[in-house]
Amino acid sequence: MSDSQHPRVVVIGGGTGMPVLLRGLKNLPIHLTALVTVADDGGSTGRLRNEMSIPAPGDIRNVIAALSDAEPMLLELFQHRFTIGNGLSGHSMGNLLLAAMTSITGNFYTGIKEISRVLNVKGKIYPISNESMSLHAKMTDGLVVSGESNIPLANKKIDRVFLSPQPVQPLPNAVRALEKADLIVIAPGSLYTSILPNMIIPQIDVAIQQSKGKVVYVCNVMTQAGETTGYTAADHVQAIHEHVGHCIDSIVVHNEPINKSVRDVYAEENAAPVIYDTDRLLEMGLQIIESDIINPSRTALRHDTHKIAELLYSIINKS
């Protein structure tokens, strides 16, 4: 297959789940694009957002690191977080570089492009929008909570999330990437604060719905306190469909038991394994792709970079 015929794969998301997927996909013979959330407002990212009026750099930084082929020392520098009690404490070097490059180029996306070139990034990275935006959640009891980092802390059932200021303008390249995609992968991650902020942006939602490519959701393995407590796999899908319309063709689920010691660690954070309610998923018209996709070597559950990449690549080949 010549380079121009390589399938176009777009991964959409943020948080910790997305880099895991990208690290495995970056070495496959595909055109890879990452569409990354910029609604984060915690820590170093939040301070830079407020002080420099730029979109949130944190998730973008982690995606650049995942897709980079730079020297390990350079990547370590890029991901370094200052700890000494001074004006830099808590800031990540990569966030500062992104902020500086945005200042130099006058544009957040151009800044990302230039840093990606310096760090030898494979694939394309697009912020979902070039604008700074805020995420809000309306709870089922009517309370509205503002700020991505505050939403899970409210510990209430979320009805829906929305962005301000309206209308949020998507990055045109992000819309085009979705329109041309052979496969759109919704990465695992915080459902309401990492995944949905991308998908509810005007034009992005329509591009996902109308895409000729297959849309695959890599479901979370554990629930998340304050966001998806008690959620089954179908509940995750239903939340996406309620926000964006019916758009998911397939769901990837982990089908091996999770050992008790790991479950106990998560139970302390009020998190439990996501139950796969197969009948409901089938009723929703979804293809269910089951596999052992977890990296078993850690106390924290993470999708296995290589297993999930191989699985997603096999989906492309079938379609």
Tab-separated table of C-alpha atoms in Angstrom:
chain	number	residue	atom	x	y	z
A	1	MET	CA	0.000	0.000	0.000
A	2	SER	CA	1.498	3.349	-1.001
A	3	ASP	CA	1.623	6.158	1.520
A	4	SER	CA	-1.290	8.001	-0.127
A	5	GLN	CA	-3.474	4.891	0.267
A	6	HIS	CA	-2.832	4.499	3.986
A	7	PRO	CA	-6.106	4.572	5.924
A	8	ARG	CA	-6.919	7.809	7.736
A	9	VAL	CA	-7.435	7.295	11.458
A	10	VAL	CA	-8.659	10.106	13.694
A	11	VAL	CA	-8.508	9.722	17.482
A	12	ILE	CA	-10.616	12.123	19.524
A	13	GLY	CA	-10.262	12.669	23.272
A	14	GLY	CA	-7.997	13.922	26.036
A	15	GLY	CA	-6.847	12.988	29.505
A	16	THR	CA	-4.749	9.892	30.232
A	17	GLY	CA	-6.467	7.401	27.905
A	18	MET	CA	-5.661	9.103	24.636
A	19	PRO	CA	-1.808	9.040	24.755
A	20	VAL	CA	-1.954	5.287	25.500
A	21	LEU	CA	-3.858	4.690	22.249
A	22	LEU	CA	-1.646	7.027	20.231
A	23	ARG	CA	1.646	5.469	21.340
A	24	GLY	CA	0.563	2.173	19.803
A	25	LEU	CA	-1.009	3.620	16.660
A	26	LYS	CA	1.866	5.931	15.703
A	27	ASN	CA	4.040	3.132	14.269
A	28	LEU	CA	1.319	1.608	12.075
A	29	PRO	CA	1.017	2.326	8.322
A	30	ILE	CA	-1.808	4.863	8.758
A	31	HIS	CA	-2.385	8.603	8.461
A	32	LEU	CA	-2.901	9.439	12.133
A	33	THR	CA	-4.614	12.561	13.444
A	34	ALA	CA	-5.274	13.402	17.101
A	35	LEU	CA	-8.096	15.844	17.961
A	36	VAL	CA	-7.492	17.009	21.504
A	37	THR	CA	-9.700	18.678	24.099
A	38	VAL	CA	-8.762	22.193	25.296
A	39	ALA	CA	-11.363	22.660	28.053
A	40	ASP	CA	-9.078	21.653	30.963
A	41	ASP	CA	-8.733	24.303	33.698
A	42	GLY	CA	-6.732	22.661	36.503
A	43	GLY	CA	-3.146	23.162	37.706
A	44	SER	CA	-0.455	24.566	35.422
A	45	THR	CA	-2.823	24.484	32.447
A	46	GLY	CA	-5.453	26.559	34.275
A	47	ARG	CA	-2.926	29.182	35.364
A	48	LEU	CA	-1.546	29.582	31.840
A	49	ARG	CA	-5.057	29.792	30.427
A	50	ASN	CA	-5.974	32.598	32.792
A	51	GLU	CA	-2.700	34.510	32.561
A	52	MET	CA	-2.145	34.211	28.803
A	53	SER	CA	-5.668	33.667	27.427
A	54	ILE	CA	-4.666	30.549	25.504
A	55	PRO	CA	-6.566	27.259	25.162
A	56	ALA	CA	-5.598	24.584	27.693
A	57	PRO	CA	-2.174	23.119	26.777
A	58	GLY	CA	-1.988	20.128	29.185
A	59	ASP	CA	-3.703	17.381	27.163
A	60	ILE	CA	-2.000	18.629	23.977
A	61	ARG	CA	1.379	18.356	25.740
A	62	ASN	CA	0.759	14.708	26.650
A	63	VAL	CA	-0.308	13.899	23.087
A	64	ILE	CA	2.831	15.567	21.665
A	65	ALA	CA	4.940	13.453	24.054
A	66	ALA	CA	3.079	10.274	23.016
A	67	LEU	CA	3.556	10.893	19.293
A	68	SER	CA	7.110	12.250	19.479
A	69	ASP	CA	10.171	10.383	18.261
A	70	ALA	CA	12.553	12.780	19.998
A	71	GLU	CA	15.482	11.789	22.203
A	72	PRO	CA	14.320	10.491	25.618
A	73	MET	CA	16.143	13.311	27.434
A	74	LEU	CA	14.370	15.946	25.338
A	75	LEU	CA	11.015	14.325	26.101
A	76	GLU	CA	11.868	14.168	29.785
A	77	LEU	CA	12.599	17.898	29.648
A	78	PHE	CA	9.324	18.542	27.800
A	79	GLN	CA	7.314	16.619	30.442
A	80	HIS	CA	9.282	18.023	33.414
A	81	ARG	CA	7.183	19.632	36.146
A	82	PHE	CA	8.816	22.194	38.434
A	83	THR	CA	8.355	21.431	42.122
A	84	ILE	CA	10.383	24.080	43.976
A	85	GLY	CA	8.249	26.635	45.809
A	86	ASN	CA	8.568	29.589	43.448
A	87	GLY	CA	6.668	31.197	40.572
A	88	LEU	CA	7.353	28.152	38.391
A	89	SER	CA	6.175	25.550	40.917
A	90	GLY	CA	3.620	23.161	39.487
A	91	HIS	CA	4.205	24.343	35.931
A	92	SER	CA	5.133	21.800	33.317
A	93	MET	CA	7.978	22.702	30.940
A	94	GLY	CA	5.936	21.546	27.934
A	95	ASN	CA	3.006	23.788	28.907
A	96	LEU	CA	5.402	26.755	29.154
A	97	LEU	CA	6.911	25.915	25.747
A	98	LEU	CA	3.442	25.722	24.191
A	99	ALA	CA	2.522	29.062	25.771
A	100	ALA	CA	5.776	30.621	24.527
A	101	MET	CA	5.365	29.226	21.008
A	102	THR	CA	1.788	30.537	20.926
A	103	SER	CA	3.162	33.990	21.814
A	104	ILE	CA	5.880	33.771	19.140
A	105	THR	CA	3.599	32.560	16.346
A	106	GLY	CA	0.501	34.468	17.511
A	107	ASN	CA	-1.626	31.343	17.170
A	108	PHE	CA	-2.151	28.295	19.418
A	109	TYR	CA	-2.412	25.780	16.565
A	110	THR	CA	0.672	27.189	14.790
A	111	GLY	CA	2.515	26.923	18.105
A	112	ILE	CA	1.565	23.231	18.375
A	113	LYS	CA	2.658	22.638	14.769
A	114	GLU	CA	6.081	24.205	15.363
A	115	ILE	CA	6.712	22.280	18.604
A	116	SER	CA	5.567	19.083	16.881
A	117	ARG	CA	8.193	19.716	14.183
A	118	VAL	CA	10.943	20.306	16.765
A	119	LEU	CA	9.997	17.131	18.673
A	120	ASN	CA	9.636	15.006	15.517
A	121	VAL	CA	5.971	14.142	16.036
A	122	LYS	CA	4.403	11.384	13.935
A	123	GLY	CA	0.923	12.228	12.690
A	124	LYS	CA	-1.011	15.471	13.068
A	125	ILE	CA	-2.218	17.059	16.286
A	126	TYR	CA	-5.124	19.487	16.190
A	127	PRO	CA	-6.628	21.279	19.172
A	128	ILE	CA	-10.378	20.854	18.783
A	129	SER	CA	-10.577	24.663	18.817
A	130	ASN	CA	-8.114	27.551	18.719
A	131	GLU	CA	-10.119	29.386	21.382
A	132	SER	CA	-10.066	29.281	25.157
A	133	MET	CA	-13.331	27.741	26.351
A	134	SER	CA	-14.984	26.788	29.617
A	135	LEU	CA	-16.918	23.612	30.361
A	136	HIS	CA	-20.118	23.600	32.431
A	137	ALA	CA	-22.306	20.741	33.638
A	138	LYS	CA	-26.019	20.836	34.408
A	139	MET	CA	-26.788	18.233	37.050
A	140	THR	CA	-30.005	16.209	37.144
A	141	ASP	CA	-31.143	18.341	40.144
A	142	GLY	CA	-30.728	21.535	38.064
A	143	LEU	CA	-27.456	22.738	39.641
A	144	VAL	CA	-24.956	24.150	37.112
A	145	VAL	CA	-21.266	23.584	37.917
A	146	SER	CA	-18.631	25.559	35.976
A	147	GLY	CA	-15.044	24.508	35.278
A	148	GLU	CA	-13.764	21.135	34.068
A	149	SER	CA	-11.902	20.414	37.322
A	150	ASN	CA	-14.937	21.278	39.510
A	151	ILE	CA	-17.485	19.056	37.756
A	152	PRO	CA	-16.477	15.678	39.265
A	153	LEU	CA	-16.087	17.285	42.709
A	154	ALA	CA	-19.801	18.156	42.846
A	155	ASN	CA	-20.449	14.395	43.120
A	156	LYS	CA	-23.894	14.672	41.553
A	157	LYS	CA	-25.421	12.898	38.584
A	158	ILE	CA	-24.661	14.836	35.390
A	159	ASP	CA	-27.508	15.572	33.002
A	160	ARG	CA	-25.485	17.303	30.287
A	161	VAL	CA	-22.359	19.354	29.651
A	162	PHE	CA	-22.045	22.533	27.560
A	163	LEU	CA	-19.359	25.061	26.606
A	164	SER	CA	-18.988	28.823	26.823
A	165	PRO	CA	-18.547	31.321	25.297
A	166	GLN	CA	-20.964	30.347	22.524
A	167	PRO	CA	-20.590	29.734	19.702
A	168	VAL	CA	-17.277	27.867	20.024
A	169	GLN	CA	-15.483	27.796	16.673
A	170	PRO	CA	-13.951	24.422	15.774
A	171	LEU	CA	-10.522	24.284	14.137
A	172	PRO	CA	-11.368	23.835	10.411
A	173	ASN	CA	-8.592	21.208	10.071
A	174	ALA	CA	-10.261	19.159	12.826
A	175	VAL	CA	-13.583	19.164	10.967
A	176	ARG	CA	-11.864	18.207	7.693
A	177	ALA	CA	-9.955	15.359	9.355
A	178	LEU	CA	-13.247	13.855	10.614
A	179	GLU	CA	-14.910	14.235	7.215
A	180	LYS	CA	-12.069	12.347	5.508
A	181	ALA	CA	-11.527	9.673	8.180
A	182	ASP	CA	-11.730	5.951	7.422
A	183	LEU	CA	-11.882	5.264	11.158
A	184	ILE	CA	-12.800	7.615	14.019
A	185	VAL	CA	-11.718	6.359	17.435
A	186	ILE	CA	-13.268	7.858	20.573
A	187	ALA	CA	-10.527	7.347	23.150
A	188	PRO	CA	-11.172	6.128	26.682
A	189	GLY	CA	-11.096	8.896	29.294
A	190	SER	CA	-13.285	11.035	31.527
A	191	LEU	CA	-16.612	10.853	29.732
A	192	TYR	CA	-18.006	14.280	30.591
A	193	THR	CA	-14.780	16.266	31.000
A	194	SER	CA	-12.387	14.818	28.360
A	195	ILE	CA	-14.490	13.103	25.686
A	196	LEU	CA	-17.733	15.069	25.373
A	197	PRO	CA	-16.177	18.592	25.397
A	198	ASN	CA	-14.682	17.691	21.979
A	199	MET	CA	-17.775	16.108	20.543
A	200	ILE	CA	-20.327	18.809	21.421
A	201	ILE	CA	-18.543	21.554	19.491
A	202	PRO	CA	-20.659	22.801	16.537
A	203	GLN	CA	-19.628	21.197	13.205
A	204	ILE	CA	-17.582	18.554	15.062
A	205	ASP	CA	-20.768	16.746	16.154
A	206	VAL	CA	-22.156	16.853	12.593
A	207	ALA	CA	-18.840	15.698	11.074
A	208	ILE	CA	-18.779	12.664	13.390
A	209	GLN	CA	-22.415	11.801	12.670
A	210	GLN	CA	-22.030	12.132	8.908
A	211	SER	CA	-18.587	10.552	8.625
A	212	LYS	CA	-18.279	7.826	5.978
A	213	GLY	CA	-15.727	6.129	8.229
A	214	LYS	CA	-16.542	3.770	11.069
A	215	VAL	CA	-16.864	5.296	14.567
A	216	VAL	CA	-15.422	3.106	17.327
A	217	TYR	CA	-15.667	3.882	21.037
A	218	VAL	CA	-12.987	2.355	23.270
A	219	CYS	CA	-15.006	2.061	26.459
A	220	ASN	CA	-13.569	2.882	29.871
A	221	VAL	CA	-12.678	-0.146	31.980
A	222	MET	CA	-13.524	1.508	35.316
A	223	THR	CA	-16.208	3.977	36.356
A	224	GLN	CA	-15.116	7.404	37.602
A	225	ALA	CA	-16.388	8.917	40.839
A	226	GLY	CA	-18.378	12.109	40.305
A	227	GLU	CA	-18.760	11.429	36.570
A	228	THR	CA	-19.858	7.896	35.797
A	229	THR	CA	-20.574	6.236	39.160
A	230	GLY	CA	-22.632	3.117	38.502
A	231	TYR	CA	-22.505	3.580	34.701
A	232	THR	CA	-22.615	0.498	32.494
A	233	ALA	CA	-21.054	0.449	29.006
A	234	ALA	CA	-24.456	1.260	27.474
A	235	ASP	CA	-24.828	4.229	29.862
A	236	HIS	CA	-21.534	5.625	28.491
A	237	VAL	CA	-22.775	5.241	24.916
A	238	GLN	CA	-26.186	6.700	25.775
A	239	ALA	CA	-24.542	9.827	27.252
A	240	ILE	CA	-22.591	10.323	24.014
A	241	HIS	CA	-25.687	9.790	21.865
A	242	GLU	CA	-27.765	12.183	24.001
A	243	HIS	CA	-25.144	14.894	23.473
A	244	VAL	CA	-24.175	14.251	19.855
A	245	GLY	CA	-26.887	12.079	18.297
A	246	HIS	CA	-26.510	8.444	17.284
A	247	CYS	CA	-22.936	8.221	15.998
A	248	ILE	CA	-21.172	5.115	17.379
A	249	ASP	CA	-20.938	1.976	15.214
A	250	SER	CA	-18.780	-0.262	17.435
A	251	ILE	CA	-17.685	-0.451	21.050
A	252	VAL	CA	-14.448	-2.049	22.258
A	253	VAL	CA	-14.754	-3.677	25.679
A	254	HIS	CA	-12.300	-5.493	27.937
A	255	ASN	CA	-13.542	-9.025	28.542
A	256	GLU	CA	-11.234	-10.458	31.203
A	257	PRO	CA	-11.883	-10.300	34.961
A	258	ILE	CA	-9.975	-7.607	36.869
A	259	ASN	CA	-8.104	-9.014	39.852
A	260	LYS	CA	-9.324	-8.192	43.329
A	261	SER	CA	-6.250	-6.277	44.537
A	262	VAL	CA	-6.648	-3.788	41.662
A	263	ARG	CA	-10.408	-3.538	42.220
A	264	ASP	CA	-9.763	-2.760	45.905
A	265	VAL	CA	-7.426	0.130	45.019
A	266	TYR	CA	-10.125	1.615	42.778
A	267	ALA	CA	-12.878	0.967	45.307
A	268	GLU	CA	-11.137	3.427	47.647
A	269	GLU	CA	-11.835	6.089	44.990
A	270	ASN	CA	-15.428	4.865	44.544
A	271	ALA	CA	-14.581	3.381	41.149
A	272	ALA	CA	-15.679	-0.066	39.979
A	273	PRO	CA	-15.338	-2.123	36.787
A	274	VAL	CA	-17.686	-0.991	34.004
A	275	ILE	CA	-20.329	-3.672	33.428
A	276	TYR	CA	-20.912	-4.578	29.795
A	277	ASP	CA	-24.661	-4.860	29.355
A	278	THR	CA	-24.472	-6.729	26.065
A	279	ASP	CA	-28.226	-6.854	25.386
A	280	ARG	CA	-28.645	-3.094	25.662
A	281	LEU	CA	-25.587	-2.464	23.477
A	282	LEU	CA	-26.988	-4.767	20.802
A	283	GLU	CA	-30.390	-3.071	21.060
A	284	MET	CA	-28.580	0.228	20.350
A	285	GLY	CA	-27.343	-1.325	17.105
A	286	LEU	CA	-23.701	-1.528	18.170
A	287	GLN	CA	-21.134	-4.065	17.100
A	288	ILE	CA	-19.389	-5.302	20.270
A	289	ILE	CA	-15.667	-6.009	19.985
A	290	GLU	CA	-14.453	-7.940	23.023
A	291	SER	CA	-10.816	-8.516	23.839
A	292	ASP	CA	-8.271	-8.602	26.637
A	293	ILE	CA	-6.951	-5.056	26.169
A	294	ILE	CA	-5.541	-4.224	29.609
A	295	ASN	CA	-1.920	-3.933	30.611
A	296	PRO	CA	-1.874	-6.243	33.658
A	297	SER	CA	1.498	-5.154	35.045
A	298	ARG	CA	0.309	-2.142	37.056
A	299	THR	CA	-1.835	-1.313	40.024
A	300	ALA	CA	-3.520	1.356	37.893
A	301	LEU	CA	-5.545	-0.078	35.030
A	302	ARG	CA	-4.463	1.191	31.640
A	303	HIS	CA	-5.343	0.002	28.188
A	304	ASP	CA	-2.426	-1.922	26.683
A	305	THR	CA	-0.854	0.293	24.016
A	306	HIS	CA	0.015	-2.510	21.603
A	307	LYS	CA	-3.017	-4.748	22.112
A	308	ILE	CA	-5.435	-1.893	21.473
A	309	ALA	CA	-3.465	-0.632	18.443
A	310	GLU	CA	-3.517	-4.099	16.862
A	311	LEU	CA	-7.218	-4.438	17.559
A	312	LEU	CA	-8.050	-1.051	15.999
A	313	TYR	CA	-5.840	-1.804	13.006
A	314	SER	CA	-7.685	-5.093	12.451
A	315	ILE	CA	-10.980	-3.131	12.386
A	316	ILE	CA	-9.594	-0.902	9.603
A	317	ASN	CA	-8.483	-3.911	7.592
A	318	LYS	CA	-11.906	-5.546	7.902
A	319	SER	CA	-13.722	-2.404	6.810
